[in-house]
Short mmCIF file of C-alpha atoms in Angstrom, two decimals:
data_model
loop_
_atom_site.label_atom_id
_atom_site.label_comp_id
_atom_site.label_asym_id
_atom_site.label_seq_id
_atom_site.Cartn_x
_atom_site.Cartn_y
_atom_site.Cartn_z
CA UNK A 1 0.34 -0.23 0.36
CA UNK A 2 0.83 4.05 -0.28
CA UNK A 3 0.08 5.63 3.27
CA UNK A 4 0.37 8.82 3.98
CA UNK A 5 1.17 9.23 7.57
CA UNK A 6 0.01 12.01 9.06
CA UNK A 7 1.20 13.62 12.63
CA UNK A 8 1.78 17.30 14.30
CA UNK A 9 5.34 17.10 14.50
CA UNK A 10 7.69 14.91 13.66
CA UNK A 11 10.83 15.31 14.56
CA UNK A 12 13.19 14.17 18.04
CA UNK A 13 11.90 14.36 21.14
CA UNK A 14 10.57 12.53 24.48
CA UNK A 15 6.54 13.12 23.45
CA UNK A 16 5.04 9.12 22.76
CA UNK A 17 3.12 10.53 19.59
CA UNK A 18 6.33 10.84 17.94
CA UNK A 19 7.84 7.80 19.25
CA UNK A 20 4.35 5.55 18.87
CA UNK A 21 4.57 6.96 15.26
CA UNK A 22 7.88 6.65 13.80
CA UNK A 23 7.43 2.70 15.41
CA UNK A 24 4.15 2.28 13.24
CA UNK A 25 5.93 3.94 10.03
CA UNK A 26 8.80 1.48 10.44
CA UNK A 27 7.51 -1.47 10.99
CA UNK A 28 4.62 -1.32 8.12
CA UNK A 29 8.17 0.19 6.08
CA UNK A 30 8.99 -3.49 7.23
CA UNK A 31 6.29 -5.35 6.08
CA UNK A 32 6.36 -3.40 2.37
CA UNK A 33 4.77 -0.96 2.28
CA UNK A 34 5.42 2.67 0.77
CA UNK A 35 4.50 5.41 3.46
CA UNK A 36 5.61 8.74 4.01
CA UNK A 37 5.03 11.85 6.58
CA UNK A 38 3.26 14.88 6.12
CA UNK A 39 4.20 17.27 9.13
CA UNK A 40 5.25 20.82 9.86
CA UNK A 41 8.27 21.62 11.74
CA UNK A 42 10.22 25.00 12.63
CA UNK A 43 12.05 26.83 9.28
CA UNK A 44 10.95 29.13 6.28
CA UNK A 45 11.20 25.81 3.36
CA UNK A 46 10.55 22.56 3.10
CA UNK A 47 12.28 19.30 4.12
CA UNK A 48 12.71 15.95 2.63
CA UNK A 49 14.26 13.29 4.14
CA UNK A 50 14.23 10.70 1.75
CA UNK A 51 14.74 6.35 1.87
CA UNK A 52 13.47 3.34 -0.10
CA UNK A 53 11.07 2.98 2.12
CA UNK A 54 9.52 6.58 2.57
CA UNK A 55 10.38 10.03 2.17
CA UNK A 56 9.49 12.52 5.69
CA UNK A 57 8.96 15.70 5.13
CA UNK A 58 8.07 19.02 7.35
CA UNK A 59 6.33 21.12 5.91
CA UNK A 60 7.61 25.20 7.89
CA UNK A 61 5.47 25.77 10.88
CA UNK A 62 5.27 29.43 11.80
CA UNK A 63 4.47 28.73 15.84
CA UNK A 64 1.57 27.23 17.64
CA UNK A 65 -1.41 28.18 19.87
CA UNK A 66 -2.35 26.58 22.73
CA UNK A 67 0.47 23.83 20.99
CA UNK A 68 -1.98 23.93 18.18
CA UNK A 69 0.37 24.21 14.71
CA UNK A 70 0.06 27.68 12.79
CA UNK A 71 1.44 26.89 9.53
CA UNK A 72 -0.17 28.39 6.35
CA UNK A 73 1.55 26.01 3.65
CA UNK A 74 0.24 22.53 5.30
CA UNK A 75 -2.88 22.17 3.89
CA UNK A 76 -1.26 23.25 0.64
CA UNK A 77 1.18 19.92 1.03
CA UNK A 78 -2.26 17.69 2.59
CA UNK A 79 -3.86 18.56 -0.66
CA UNK A 80 -1.15 18.35 -3.19
CA UNK A 81 0.02 14.87 -1.44
CA UNK A 82 -3.33 12.66 -0.70
CA UNK A 83 -4.95 12.08 -2.75
CA UNK A 84 -2.22 10.25 -4.25
CA UNK A 85 -2.35 7.74 -1.35
CA UNK A 86 -4.18 4.18 -0.15
CA UNK A 87 -4.17 5.73 2.67
CA UNK A 88 -4.26 8.97 4.91
CA UNK A 89 -3.36 7.56 8.58
CA UNK A 90 -3.73 10.70 11.46
CA UNK A 91 -2.92 10.87 14.84
CA UNK A 92 -5.49 12.81 16.76
CA UNK A 93 -4.86 15.49 18.19
CA UNK A 94 -3.51 17.34 15.29
CA UNK A 95 -5.56 20.61 13.96
CA UNK A 96 -3.50 21.76 11.93
CA UNK A 97 -4.01 17.41 9.69
CA UNK A 98 -8.23 17.87 10.75
CA UNK A 99 -8.63 21.36 9.36
CA UNK A 100 -6.79 20.36 6.21
CA UNK A 101 -8.54 16.89 5.61
CA UNK A 102 -11.96 18.43 6.06
CA UNK A 103 -10.86 21.68 3.40
CA UNK A 104 -10.43 18.59 0.51
CA UNK A 105 -12.22 15.67 1.86
CA UNK A 106 -14.45 15.36 -1.19
CA UNK A 107 -11.19 15.34 -3.48
CA UNK A 108 -10.68 11.97 -1.21
CA UNK A 109 -13.52 10.55 -0.77
CA UNK A 110 -11.88 6.99 -2.32
CA UNK A 111 -9.00 7.21 0.27
CA UNK A 112 -8.65 5.36 2.34
CA UNK A 113 -8.35 6.70 6.47
CA UNK A 114 -7.71 5.85 10.01
CA UNK A 115 -6.61 7.56 12.87
CA UNK A 116 -5.23 6.53 16.25
CA UNK A 117 -7.13 8.72 19.41
CA UNK A 118 -4.49 9.58 21.44
CA UNK A 119 -6.72 11.76 23.78
CA UNK A 120 -9.44 14.00 24.26
CA UNK A 121 -9.08 18.31 23.92
CA UNK A 122 -9.77 19.39 26.69
CA UNK A 123 -11.58 22.18 28.17
CA UNK A 124 -8.62 24.14 29.07
CA UNK A 125 -7.51 24.56 25.21
CA UNK A 126 -8.80 28.29 24.15
CA UNK A 127 -11.43 27.43 21.69
CA UNK A 128 -11.21 23.34 22.82
CA UNK A 129 -15.32 24.07 22.76
CA UNK A 130 -16.00 25.20 19.15
CA UNK A 131 -13.37 22.65 17.86
CA UNK A 132 -14.73 20.05 19.08
CA UNK A 133 -17.94 21.03 18.38
CA UNK A 134 -17.56 21.78 14.56
CA UNK A 135 -14.74 20.47 14.16
CA UNK A 136 -13.61 17.10 15.54
CA UNK A 137 -16.88 14.90 15.24
CA UNK A 138 -17.37 16.13 11.49
CA UNK A 139 -13.39 14.56 11.68
CA UNK A 140 -14.41 11.52 12.66
CA UNK A 141 -17.90 11.09 11.16
CA UNK A 142 -15.36 10.75 8.54
CA UNK A 143 -12.42 8.32 10.03
CA UNK A 144 -13.50 4.21 8.58
CA UNK A 145 -11.07 3.66 11.15
CA UNK A 146 -10.87 4.34 14.61
CA UNK A 147 -7.92 3.36 17.02
CA UNK A 148 -7.41 3.85 20.92
CA UNK A 149 -4.94 3.23 22.80
CA UNK A 150 -6.99 2.06 26.07
CA UNK A 151 -10.88 1.24 26.66
CA UNK A 152 -10.67 3.68 29.92
CA UNK A 153 -10.25 6.63 27.08
CA UNK A 154 -13.49 4.88 24.70
CA UNK A 155 -15.10 4.68 27.60
CA UNK A 156 -14.52 8.25 29.00
CA UNK A 157 -14.28 10.14 25.49
CA UNK A 158 -18.08 11.56 25.00
CA UNK A 159 -16.07 12.19 20.94
CA UNK A 160 -15.81 8.36 20.82
CA UNK A 161 -19.61 6.60 22.20
CA UNK A 162 -20.88 6.67 19.27
CA UNK A 163 -18.09 4.95 16.88
CA UNK A 164 -17.59 1.99 19.04
CA UNK A 165 -18.13 -0.28 16.00
CA UNK A 166 -15.89 1.39 14.45
CA UNK A 167 -13.52 1.66 16.68
CA UNK A 168 -10.61 -0.90 17.79
CA UNK A 169 -8.54 -0.41 21.33
CA UNK A 170 -4.87 -1.07 20.18
CA UNK A 171 -2.51 -0.28 23.49
CA UNK A 172 0.53 1.70 22.82
CA UNK A 173 3.74 -0.81 23.12
CA UNK A 174 8.11 0.12 23.54
CA UNK A 175 11.19 -1.91 22.29
CA UNK A 176 12.01 -4.50 25.67
CA UNK A 177 15.32 -4.74 23.48
CA UNK A 178 16.13 -2.00 23.73
CA UNK A 179 15.64 -1.87 26.78
CA UNK A 180 17.61 -4.91 27.69
CA UNK A 181 20.87 -3.12 26.21
CA UNK A 182 20.93 -0.42 28.80
CA UNK A 183 20.05 -3.06 31.47
CA UNK A 184 21.76 -1.82 35.69
CA UNK A 185 21.75 -2.27 38.74
CA UNK A 186 20.02 -0.30 40.79
CA UNK A 187 21.75 1.48 44.16
CA UNK A 188 18.90 1.07 47.01
CA UNK A 189 21.61 2.93 48.85
CA UNK A 190 21.58 6.54 47.89
CA UNK A 191 18.99 9.11 47.54
CA UNK A 192 15.25 8.14 45.61
CA UNK A 193 15.54 8.73 42.49
CA UNK A 194 13.07 10.05 40.99
CA UNK A 195 12.55 10.98 37.14
CA UNK A 196 9.95 13.25 34.88
CA UNK A 197 10.29 12.10 31.33
CA UNK A 198 7.83 14.88 29.23
CA UNK A 199 7.36 17.96 27.87
CA UNK A 200 7.08 20.68 30.03
CA UNK A 201 4.31 22.23 29.66
CA UNK A 202 0.08 23.02 31.27
CA UNK A 203 -1.15 18.87 31.60
CA UNK A 204 1.99 17.38 32.51
CA UNK A 205 1.44 18.92 36.44
CA UNK A 206 4.95 19.06 37.20
CA UNK A 207 4.85 22.31 38.68
CA UNK A 208 2.77 19.73 41.47
CA UNK A 209 5.95 17.38 41.65
CA UNK A 210 8.10 19.71 42.36
CA UNK A 211 6.25 21.21 45.59
CA UNK A 212 6.09 18.11 47.35
CA UNK A 213 9.97 17.77 46.54
CA UNK A 214 11.09 20.14 49.90
CA UNK A 215 11.71 18.01 52.85
CA UNK A 216 12.69 14.63 50.61
CA UNK A 217 15.25 12.61 50.23
CA UNK A 218 15.36 12.44 46.89
CA UNK A 219 16.70 14.11 44.22
CA UNK A 220 14.09 14.68 41.09
CA UNK A 221 15.98 14.67 37.05
CA UNK A 222 13.62 16.28 34.41
CA UNK A 223 14.04 15.13 31.03
CA UNK A 224 12.15 17.29 28.15
CA UNK A 225 11.52 20.68 27.24
CA UNK A 226 8.65 22.71 26.45
CA UNK A 227 6.79 26.56 27.59
CA UNK A 228 7.38 26.28 31.84
CA UNK A 229 10.90 25.93 31.58
CA UNK A 230 11.20 29.05 33.08
CA UNK A 231 9.03 29.42 35.18
CA UNK A 232 9.50 26.04 36.48
CA UNK A 233 13.14 27.66 37.02
CA UNK A 234 11.92 30.54 39.12
CA UNK A 235 10.04 27.33 41.00
CA UNK A 236 13.09 25.76 41.96
CA UNK A 237 15.10 28.61 43.31
CA UNK A 238 12.19 30.14 45.29
CA UNK A 239 11.83 26.73 47.14
CA UNK A 240 16.55 26.48 47.49
CA UNK A 241 16.46 23.14 45.69
CA UNK A 242 18.64 23.83 43.17
CA UNK A 243 20.88 20.87 44.35
CA UNK A 244 18.27 17.96 43.82
CA UNK A 245 16.58 19.58 41.16
CA UNK A 246 17.78 18.56 37.38
CA UNK A 247 16.18 20.46 34.11
CA UNK A 248 18.31 18.03 31.18
CA UNK A 249 16.81 19.82 28.16
CA UNK A 250 15.53 17.00 25.20
CA UNK A 251 17.86 13.99 25.01
CA UNK A 252 18.39 11.17 22.69
CA UNK A 253 16.84 7.97 22.97
CA UNK A 254 20.35 6.47 24.46
CA UNK A 255 20.48 8.55 27.27
CA UNK A 256 17.53 8.98 27.82
CA UNK A 257 16.79 4.69 28.52
CA UNK A 258 19.93 5.43 30.49
CA UNK A 259 17.64 7.48 32.11
CA UNK A 260 15.41 5.39 32.55
CA UNK A 261 17.60 2.35 34.23
CA UNK A 262 19.77 5.03 36.79
CA UNK A 263 16.02 5.61 38.15
CA UNK A 264 13.83 5.20 41.35
CA UNK A 265 10.27 6.04 40.23
CA UNK A 266 8.72 7.91 37.77
CA UNK A 267 5.80 10.29 38.22
CA UNK A 268 3.56 11.68 35.65
CA UNK A 269 1.42 13.80 37.81
CA UNK A 270 -0.59 14.99 35.17
CA UNK A 271 -3.68 16.67 35.79
CA UNK A 272 -6.00 16.40 32.92
CA UNK A 273 -7.53 14.03 29.84
CA UNK A 274 -4.74 15.64 27.56
CA UNK A 275 -2.62 12.86 28.71
CA UNK A 276 -4.80 9.88 27.12
CA UNK A 277 -2.02 6.85 28.13
CA UNK A 278 1.03 7.88 29.35
CA UNK A 279 4.13 6.56 27.20
CA UNK A 280 6.72 7.59 29.13
CA UNK A 281 5.18 4.92 31.78
CA UNK A 282 5.71 1.81 29.94
CA UNK A 283 9.37 2.71 28.89
CA UNK A 284 10.07 3.31 32.95
CA UNK A 285 8.14 0.12 33.74
CA UNK A 286 10.15 -1.48 30.69
CA UNK A 287 13.34 -0.89 32.88
CA UNK A 288 12.63 -1.21 36.08
CA UNK A 289 11.02 1.75 37.50
CA UNK A 290 7.91 1.97 40.01
CA UNK A 291 5.71 4.90 38.41
CA UNK A 292 2.84 7.27 39.72
CA UNK A 293 0.31 9.20 38.04
CA UNK A 294 -2.96 10.53 38.82
CA UNK A 295 -6.50 9.78 38.09
CA UNK A 296 -7.56 10.54 35.11
CA UNK A 297 -10.26 8.69 33.38
CA UNK A 298 -7.42 8.06 30.84
CA UNK A 299 -5.17 5.19 30.51
CA UNK A 300 -2.60 5.81 32.72
CA UNK A 301 -4.16 3.62 35.20
CA UNK A 302 -4.23 0.89 33.54
CA UNK A 303 -1.12 1.64 32.59
CA UNK A 304 -0.20 1.74 36.42
CA UNK A 305 -1.85 -0.72 38.90
CA UNK A 306 -2.23 1.29 41.78
CA UNK A 307 -0.59 -1.52 44.88
CA UNK A 308 1.53 -3.16 41.99
CA UNK A 309 2.99 -1.19 40.19
CA UNK A 310 3.63 1.97 41.77
CA UNK A 311 0.43 4.30 43.32
CA UNK A 312 -2.76 6.62 41.56
CA UNK A 313 -2.77 9.55 43.38
CA UNK A 314 -5.68 12.50 42.83
CA UNK A 315 -3.69 14.80 40.29
CA UNK A 316 -3.06 17.96 41.83
CA UNK A 317 -2.40 16.67 45.02
CA UNK A 318 1.56 17.43 45.53
CA UNK A 319 0.89 16.73 49.58
CA UNK A 320 -0.02 12.52 48.09
CA UNK A 321 3.05 13.32 45.43
CA UNK A 322 4.75 13.54 48.64
CA UNK A 323 3.17 11.15 50.71
CA UNK A 324 4.04 8.42 48.45
CA UNK A 325 7.27 9.24 47.64
CA UNK A 326 8.00 9.38 51.37
CA UNK A 327 6.90 6.24 51.68
CA UNK A 328 9.34 4.20 48.33
CA UNK A 329 12.41 5.68 50.05
CA UNK A 330 11.07 4.97 53.54
CA UNK A 331 10.04 1.58 52.98
CA UNK A 332 12.77 0.35 50.17
CA UNK A 333 11.21 -3.53 49.72
CA UNK A 334 8.60 -1.79 48.92
CA UNK A 335 9.99 0.04 46.53
CA UNK A 336 12.01 -3.14 44.34
CA UNK A 337 8.67 -4.81 44.50
CA UNK A 338 7.23 -2.14 41.97
CA UNK A 339 10.49 -2.25 40.17
CA UNK A 340 9.27 -5.72 39.99
CA UNK A 341 5.66 -6.18 39.23
CA UNK A 342 6.53 -2.84 36.88
CA UNK A 343 8.69 -4.48 35.14
CA UNK A 344 6.60 -8.14 34.94
CA UNK A 345 4.07 -6.01 33.78
CA UNK A 346 5.29 -3.50 30.85
CA UNK A 347 6.45 -7.94 29.32
CA UNK A 348 3.06 -9.40 29.47
CA UNK A 349 0.88 -6.71 28.33
CA UNK A 350 2.45 -3.47 26.92
CA UNK A 351 5.62 -5.34 24.59
CA UNK A 352 6.18 -3.77 21.08
CA UNK A 353 5.10 -6.62 19.11
CA UNK A 354 1.58 -7.15 19.58
CA UNK A 355 0.82 -3.01 18.56
CA UNK A 356 2.31 -3.08 15.83
CA UNK A 357 1.00 -6.41 14.72
CA UNK A 358 -2.82 -4.75 15.57
CA UNK A 359 -2.19 -2.18 13.44
CA UNK A 360 -1.10 -3.07 10.58
CA UNK A 361 -2.96 -5.96 10.21
CA UNK A 362 -6.42 -3.37 10.63
CA UNK A 363 -3.76 -1.05 7.44
CA UNK A 364 -3.95 -4.32 5.61
CA UNK A 365 -7.15 -6.16 6.59
CA UNK A 366 -9.69 -3.93 5.01
CA UNK A 367 -7.34 -2.50 2.63
CA UNK A 368 -7.42 -3.12 -0.98
CA UNK A 369 -4.26 -2.98 -1.21
CA UNK A 370 -1.98 -2.13 -5.03
CA UNK A 371 0.53 -4.27 -7.08
CA UNK A 372 2.52 -0.94 -7.52
CA UNK A 373 4.70 0.44 -4.41
CA UNK A 374 5.94 2.42 -5.54
CA UNK A 375 4.14 4.60 -7.41
CA UNK A 376 4.88 7.31 -4.89
CA UNK A 377 7.33 7.71 -5.37
CA UNK A 378 10.24 9.66 -3.43
CA UNK A 379 10.25 11.57 -5.94
CA UNK A 380 6.94 12.85 -7.31
CA UNK A 381 7.08 13.48 -2.95
CA UNK A 382 10.24 15.69 -4.17
CA UNK A 383 8.09 18.03 -6.43
CA UNK A 384 5.29 19.08 -4.64
CA UNK A 385 7.44 20.43 -1.77
CA UNK A 386 10.11 21.99 -4.42
CA UNK A 387 6.52 23.26 -5.62
CA UNK A 388 5.46 24.77 -1.93
CA UNK A 389 9.04 25.95 -1.46
CA UNK A 390 8.36 28.24 -4.75
CA UNK A 391 5.23 29.29 -3.21
CA UNK A 392 6.73 29.90 1.18
CA UNK A 393 10.18 32.36 -0.64
CA UNK A 394 8.53 34.00 -2.89
#
């Protein structure tokens, strides 16, 4: 098949949606499919990253509003490319892609459309009410199939309840072999090693984690970047925690895996259902980390089992985070039990092989496979991108 993946960004990052898409793209290519990616990216010109089985096309992004990327040339790129594929794979939410589809839907009636529904657009986002009312439902109605990452999200999302007949639950998964290569023995005699991984943004709730750190026998390492970095640095300084909290920024996958293995516990203190699954939870569990997360009515409480792999706490509750981390610090036997349970659960339920096989089977099962897999060639994609550059530069 010729497949086009649509996503809000396709750059090296700690974002779970991007790592999920990269894994799916790579797997589909190994099965012989031509898979291209269309995504906004910082810059002034369209860029291409070609390979033998697909190309990543990055269209210039100007700025963001509440995480929604503004990329004026994206709809033109979408219109020029989308009709040349057998299947379009969307990753919701990605407003620029969803609006582009609705704008040109009449030209794409014969193209099969699948979306992975990663999370709701929550009320905290500006214009979320209008977007959900006029865009979300129309977009989902146009999909042939919907993938959701947990039954919890399927049941709690107001947008998916009427679409269950077209929806399949496929939990996220991570490559266990990558984590085994970095395995190290954890040191139980040092201060508790706490890790946060994620974008430094509103719903991640890291400010509540920082507020829980005073008077803890613990050190916190923060992986990720985002709009809240300056305010978080100010918070750390005001609490005199500079010696115990380190902001590391984004990092390579291999370094991130090393951070997981060095940590005792990962805390994901997200505040609302914009956190629909918690990809970092299963990555941490693969590295034998206990985990602390919040109850959001989404997949986070499916991944992390309270009292088995860690703690599930109320959101926006620094005191609860403090109590949980204090208990893990003082009872290292319990910490070790949670770490072992977390690893066993990750291996049993969240290996990447099952996720990829289920996703590929869904893509292939109801589609008319083309015998000519190379029709949307790199040359054709390059020509379309060159035309877009001419518009941008003039």
